[in-house]
CSV table of C-alpha atoms in Angstrom, one decimal:
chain,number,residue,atom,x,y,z
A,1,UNK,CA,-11.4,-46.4,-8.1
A,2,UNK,CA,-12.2,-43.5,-5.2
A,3,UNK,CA,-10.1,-41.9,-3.4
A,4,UNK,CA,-12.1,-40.0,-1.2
A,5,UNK,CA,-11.4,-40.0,2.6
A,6,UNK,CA,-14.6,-38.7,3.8
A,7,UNK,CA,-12.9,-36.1,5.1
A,8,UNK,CA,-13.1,-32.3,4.7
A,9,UNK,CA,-10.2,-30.3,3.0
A,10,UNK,CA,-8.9,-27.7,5.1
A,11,UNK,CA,-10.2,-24.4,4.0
A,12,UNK,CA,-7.9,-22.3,6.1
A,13,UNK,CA,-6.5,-19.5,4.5
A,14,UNK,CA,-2.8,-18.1,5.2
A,15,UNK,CA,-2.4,-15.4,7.5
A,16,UNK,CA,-2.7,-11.4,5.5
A,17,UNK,CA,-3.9,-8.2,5.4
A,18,UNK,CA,-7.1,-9.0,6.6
A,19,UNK,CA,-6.6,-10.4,9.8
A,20,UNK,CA,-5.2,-6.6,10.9
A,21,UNK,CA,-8.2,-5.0,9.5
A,22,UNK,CA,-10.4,-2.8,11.2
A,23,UNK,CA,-13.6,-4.9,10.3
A,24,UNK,CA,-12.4,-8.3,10.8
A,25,UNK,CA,-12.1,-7.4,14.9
A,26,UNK,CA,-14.6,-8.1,17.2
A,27,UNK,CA,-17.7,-5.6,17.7
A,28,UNK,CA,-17.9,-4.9,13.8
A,29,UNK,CA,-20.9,-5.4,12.3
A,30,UNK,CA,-19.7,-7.4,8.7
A,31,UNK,CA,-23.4,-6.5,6.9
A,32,UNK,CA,-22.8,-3.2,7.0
A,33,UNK,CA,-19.9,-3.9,4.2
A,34,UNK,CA,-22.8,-5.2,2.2
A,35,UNK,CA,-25.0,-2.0,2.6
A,36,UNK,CA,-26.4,-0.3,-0.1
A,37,UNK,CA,-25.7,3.2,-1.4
A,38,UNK,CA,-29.0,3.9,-0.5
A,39,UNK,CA,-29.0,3.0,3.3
A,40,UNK,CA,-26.7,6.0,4.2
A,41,UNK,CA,-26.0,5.1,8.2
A,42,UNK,CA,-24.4,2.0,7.0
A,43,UNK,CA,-22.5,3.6,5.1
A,44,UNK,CA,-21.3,5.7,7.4
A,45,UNK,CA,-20.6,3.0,10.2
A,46,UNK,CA,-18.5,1.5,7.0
A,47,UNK,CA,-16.7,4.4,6.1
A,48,UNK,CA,-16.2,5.0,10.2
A,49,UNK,CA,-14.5,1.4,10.7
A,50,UNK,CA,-12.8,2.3,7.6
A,51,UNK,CA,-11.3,5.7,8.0
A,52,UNK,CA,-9.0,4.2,11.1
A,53,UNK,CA,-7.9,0.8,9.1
A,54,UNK,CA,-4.1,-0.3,8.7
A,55,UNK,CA,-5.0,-1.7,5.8
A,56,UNK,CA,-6.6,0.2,3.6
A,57,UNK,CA,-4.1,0.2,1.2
A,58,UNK,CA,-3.9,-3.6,1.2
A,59,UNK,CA,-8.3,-3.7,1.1
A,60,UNK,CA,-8.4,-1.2,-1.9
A,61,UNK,CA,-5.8,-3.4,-4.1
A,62,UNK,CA,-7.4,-6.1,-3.2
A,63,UNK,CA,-10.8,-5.3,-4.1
A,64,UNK,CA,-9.0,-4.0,-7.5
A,65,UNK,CA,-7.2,-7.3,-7.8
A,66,UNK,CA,-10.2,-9.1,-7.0
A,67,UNK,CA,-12.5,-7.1,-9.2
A,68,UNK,CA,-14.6,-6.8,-5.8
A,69,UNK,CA,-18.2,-5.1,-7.2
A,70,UNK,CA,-20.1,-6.1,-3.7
A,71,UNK,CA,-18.8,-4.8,-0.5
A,72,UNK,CA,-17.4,-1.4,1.0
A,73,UNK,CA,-13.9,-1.7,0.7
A,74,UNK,CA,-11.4,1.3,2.3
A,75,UNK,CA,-14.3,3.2,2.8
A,76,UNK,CA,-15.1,3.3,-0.9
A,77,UNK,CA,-18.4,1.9,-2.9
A,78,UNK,CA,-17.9,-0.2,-5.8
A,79,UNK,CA,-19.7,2.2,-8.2
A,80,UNK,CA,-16.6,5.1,-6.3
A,81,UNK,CA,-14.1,2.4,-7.2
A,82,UNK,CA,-15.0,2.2,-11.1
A,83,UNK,CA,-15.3,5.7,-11.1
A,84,UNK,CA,-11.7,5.5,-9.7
A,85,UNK,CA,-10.5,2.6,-12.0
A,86,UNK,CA,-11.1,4.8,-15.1
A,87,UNK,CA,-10.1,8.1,-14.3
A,88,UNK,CA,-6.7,6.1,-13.3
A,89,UNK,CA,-6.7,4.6,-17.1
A,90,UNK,CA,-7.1,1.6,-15.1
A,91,UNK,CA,-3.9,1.4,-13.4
A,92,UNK,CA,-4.9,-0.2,-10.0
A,93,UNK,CA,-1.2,1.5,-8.2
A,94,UNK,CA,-2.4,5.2,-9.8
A,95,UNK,CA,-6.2,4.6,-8.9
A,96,UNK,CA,-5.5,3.3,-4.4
A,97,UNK,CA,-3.2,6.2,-4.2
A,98,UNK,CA,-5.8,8.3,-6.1
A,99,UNK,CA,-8.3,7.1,-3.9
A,100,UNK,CA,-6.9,6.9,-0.8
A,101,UNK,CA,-4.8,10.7,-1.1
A,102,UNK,CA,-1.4,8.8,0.0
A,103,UNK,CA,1.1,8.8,-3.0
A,104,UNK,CA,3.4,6.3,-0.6
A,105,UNK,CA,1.7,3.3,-3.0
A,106,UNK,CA,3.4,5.1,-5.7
A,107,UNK,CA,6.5,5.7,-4.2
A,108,UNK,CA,7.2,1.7,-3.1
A,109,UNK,CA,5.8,1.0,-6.9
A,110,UNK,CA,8.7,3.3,-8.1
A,111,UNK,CA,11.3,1.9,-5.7
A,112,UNK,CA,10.9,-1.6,-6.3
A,113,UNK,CA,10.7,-0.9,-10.2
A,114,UNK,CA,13.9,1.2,-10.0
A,115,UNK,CA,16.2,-0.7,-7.5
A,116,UNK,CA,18.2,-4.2,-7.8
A,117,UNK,CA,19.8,-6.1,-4.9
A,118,UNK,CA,23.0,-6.3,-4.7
A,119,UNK,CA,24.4,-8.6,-1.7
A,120,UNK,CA,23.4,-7.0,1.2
A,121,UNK,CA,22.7,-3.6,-0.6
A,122,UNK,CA,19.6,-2.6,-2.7
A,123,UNK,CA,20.5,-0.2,-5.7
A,124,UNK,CA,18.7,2.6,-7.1
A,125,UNK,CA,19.2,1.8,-11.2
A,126,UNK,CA,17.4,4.6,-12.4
A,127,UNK,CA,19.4,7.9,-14.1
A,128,UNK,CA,17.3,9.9,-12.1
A,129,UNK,CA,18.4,11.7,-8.7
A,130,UNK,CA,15.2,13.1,-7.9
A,131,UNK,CA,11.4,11.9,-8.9
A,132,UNK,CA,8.3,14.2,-9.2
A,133,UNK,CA,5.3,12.0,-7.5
A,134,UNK,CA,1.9,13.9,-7.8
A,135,UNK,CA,3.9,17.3,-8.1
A,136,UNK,CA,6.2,16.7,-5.1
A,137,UNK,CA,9.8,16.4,-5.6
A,138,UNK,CA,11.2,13.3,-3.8
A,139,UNK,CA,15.3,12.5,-3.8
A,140,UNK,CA,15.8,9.2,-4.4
A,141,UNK,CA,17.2,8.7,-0.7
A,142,UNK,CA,13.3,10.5,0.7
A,143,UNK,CA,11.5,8.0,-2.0
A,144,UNK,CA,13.5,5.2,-0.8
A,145,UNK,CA,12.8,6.1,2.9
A,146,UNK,CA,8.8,6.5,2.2
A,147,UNK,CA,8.6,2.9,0.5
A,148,UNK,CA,10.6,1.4,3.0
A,149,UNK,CA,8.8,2.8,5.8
A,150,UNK,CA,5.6,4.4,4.7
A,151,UNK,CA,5.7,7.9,6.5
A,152,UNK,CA,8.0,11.0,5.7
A,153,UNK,CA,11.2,10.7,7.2
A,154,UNK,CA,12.5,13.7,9.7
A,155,UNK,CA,14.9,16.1,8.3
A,156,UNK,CA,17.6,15.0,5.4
A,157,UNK,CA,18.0,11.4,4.3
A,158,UNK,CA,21.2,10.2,4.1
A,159,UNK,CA,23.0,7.0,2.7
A,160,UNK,CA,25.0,5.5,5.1
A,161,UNK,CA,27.1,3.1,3.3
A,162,UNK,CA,29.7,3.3,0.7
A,163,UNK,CA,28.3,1.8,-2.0
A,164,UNK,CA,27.1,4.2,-4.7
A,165,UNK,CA,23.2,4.5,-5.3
A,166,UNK,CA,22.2,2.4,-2.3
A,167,UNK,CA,18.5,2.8,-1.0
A,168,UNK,CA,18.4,-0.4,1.5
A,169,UNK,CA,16.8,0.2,4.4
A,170,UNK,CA,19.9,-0.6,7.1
A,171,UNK,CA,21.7,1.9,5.2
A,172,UNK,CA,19.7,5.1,4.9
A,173,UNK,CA,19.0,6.9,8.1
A,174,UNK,CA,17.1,10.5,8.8
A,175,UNK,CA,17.6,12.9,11.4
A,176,UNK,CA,15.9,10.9,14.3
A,177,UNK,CA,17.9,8.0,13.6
A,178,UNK,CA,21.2,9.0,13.2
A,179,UNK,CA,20.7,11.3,16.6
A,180,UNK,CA,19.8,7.4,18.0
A,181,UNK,CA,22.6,6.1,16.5
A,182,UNK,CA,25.1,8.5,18.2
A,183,UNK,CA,22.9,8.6,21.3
């Protein structure tokens, strides 16, 4: 016995990262994500649309995740992205924020491996007051701050709660925010 309907499935996909991208609005040309390394104005119009993309960081994991080896993804080639890959020891976190200069995919990988919730508060476990990320000292309060919002914060980081170790977003605040707060 058949149980077929006749009718199609729905292919819809859920909402993500692409729907903000740079190439998925209207105007982009999607072929030239398909170039060759060869046709060098292509590649350029990619790595153009590219260069001002939200999503980079979400497009280059992906195409890691995905084990893309077609298109032009964040700008990069998939013969750049191997090259990447290995050099990285094929650690896809170490190789986007090798790739893409920003060490703010490291910093959320650290503080989502180093905090727990707690109620309403998110704890830093880690023995560690400070982190060195690509060189750079980061307190735990500037690392939390960085994954949380994904830009350097202005001037000191501060906790803003009473409960010890605590990196949740309501309760740090930098400069800018606590002169809102008391504004």
């Amino acid at each position: 016995m058949t149980h077929h309907t006749g009718s199609i499935p729905d292919t819809h996909r859920a909402t993500d990262w692409r729907d903000n991208s740079a190439c998925s609005q209207r105007g982009v040309d999607p072929d030239v994500f398909h170039a060759t390394e060869a046709d060098h104005a292509a590649l350029r119009e990619a790595r153009a649309v590219c260069a001002g993309c939200p999503t980079r960081v979400a497009c280059l994991t992906s195409a890691y995740q995905e084990h893309d080896e077609w298109g032009i993804r964040a700008g990069l080639t998939p013969r750049q992205r191997k090259i990447i890959l290995k050099k990285a020891d094929r650690n896809i976190t170490r190789a986007v924020a090798d790739a893409l200069g920003d060490p703010t995919v490291l910093l959320k990988n650290l503080y989502w491996q180093h905090t727990q919730q707690a109620g309403r508060h998110r704890v830093w476990t880690d023995h560690r007051d400070w982190v060195n990320v690509r060189g750079k000292p980061f307190t735990v309060n500037q690392l939390a701050w960085r994954a949380i919002h994904g830009f350097a914060p202005e001037g000191h980081v501060v906790r803003t709660c009473e409960v010890d170790k605590c990196v949740a977003d309501a309760c740090l605040a930098d400069d800018v925010t606590r002169k809102q707060a008391t504004a």
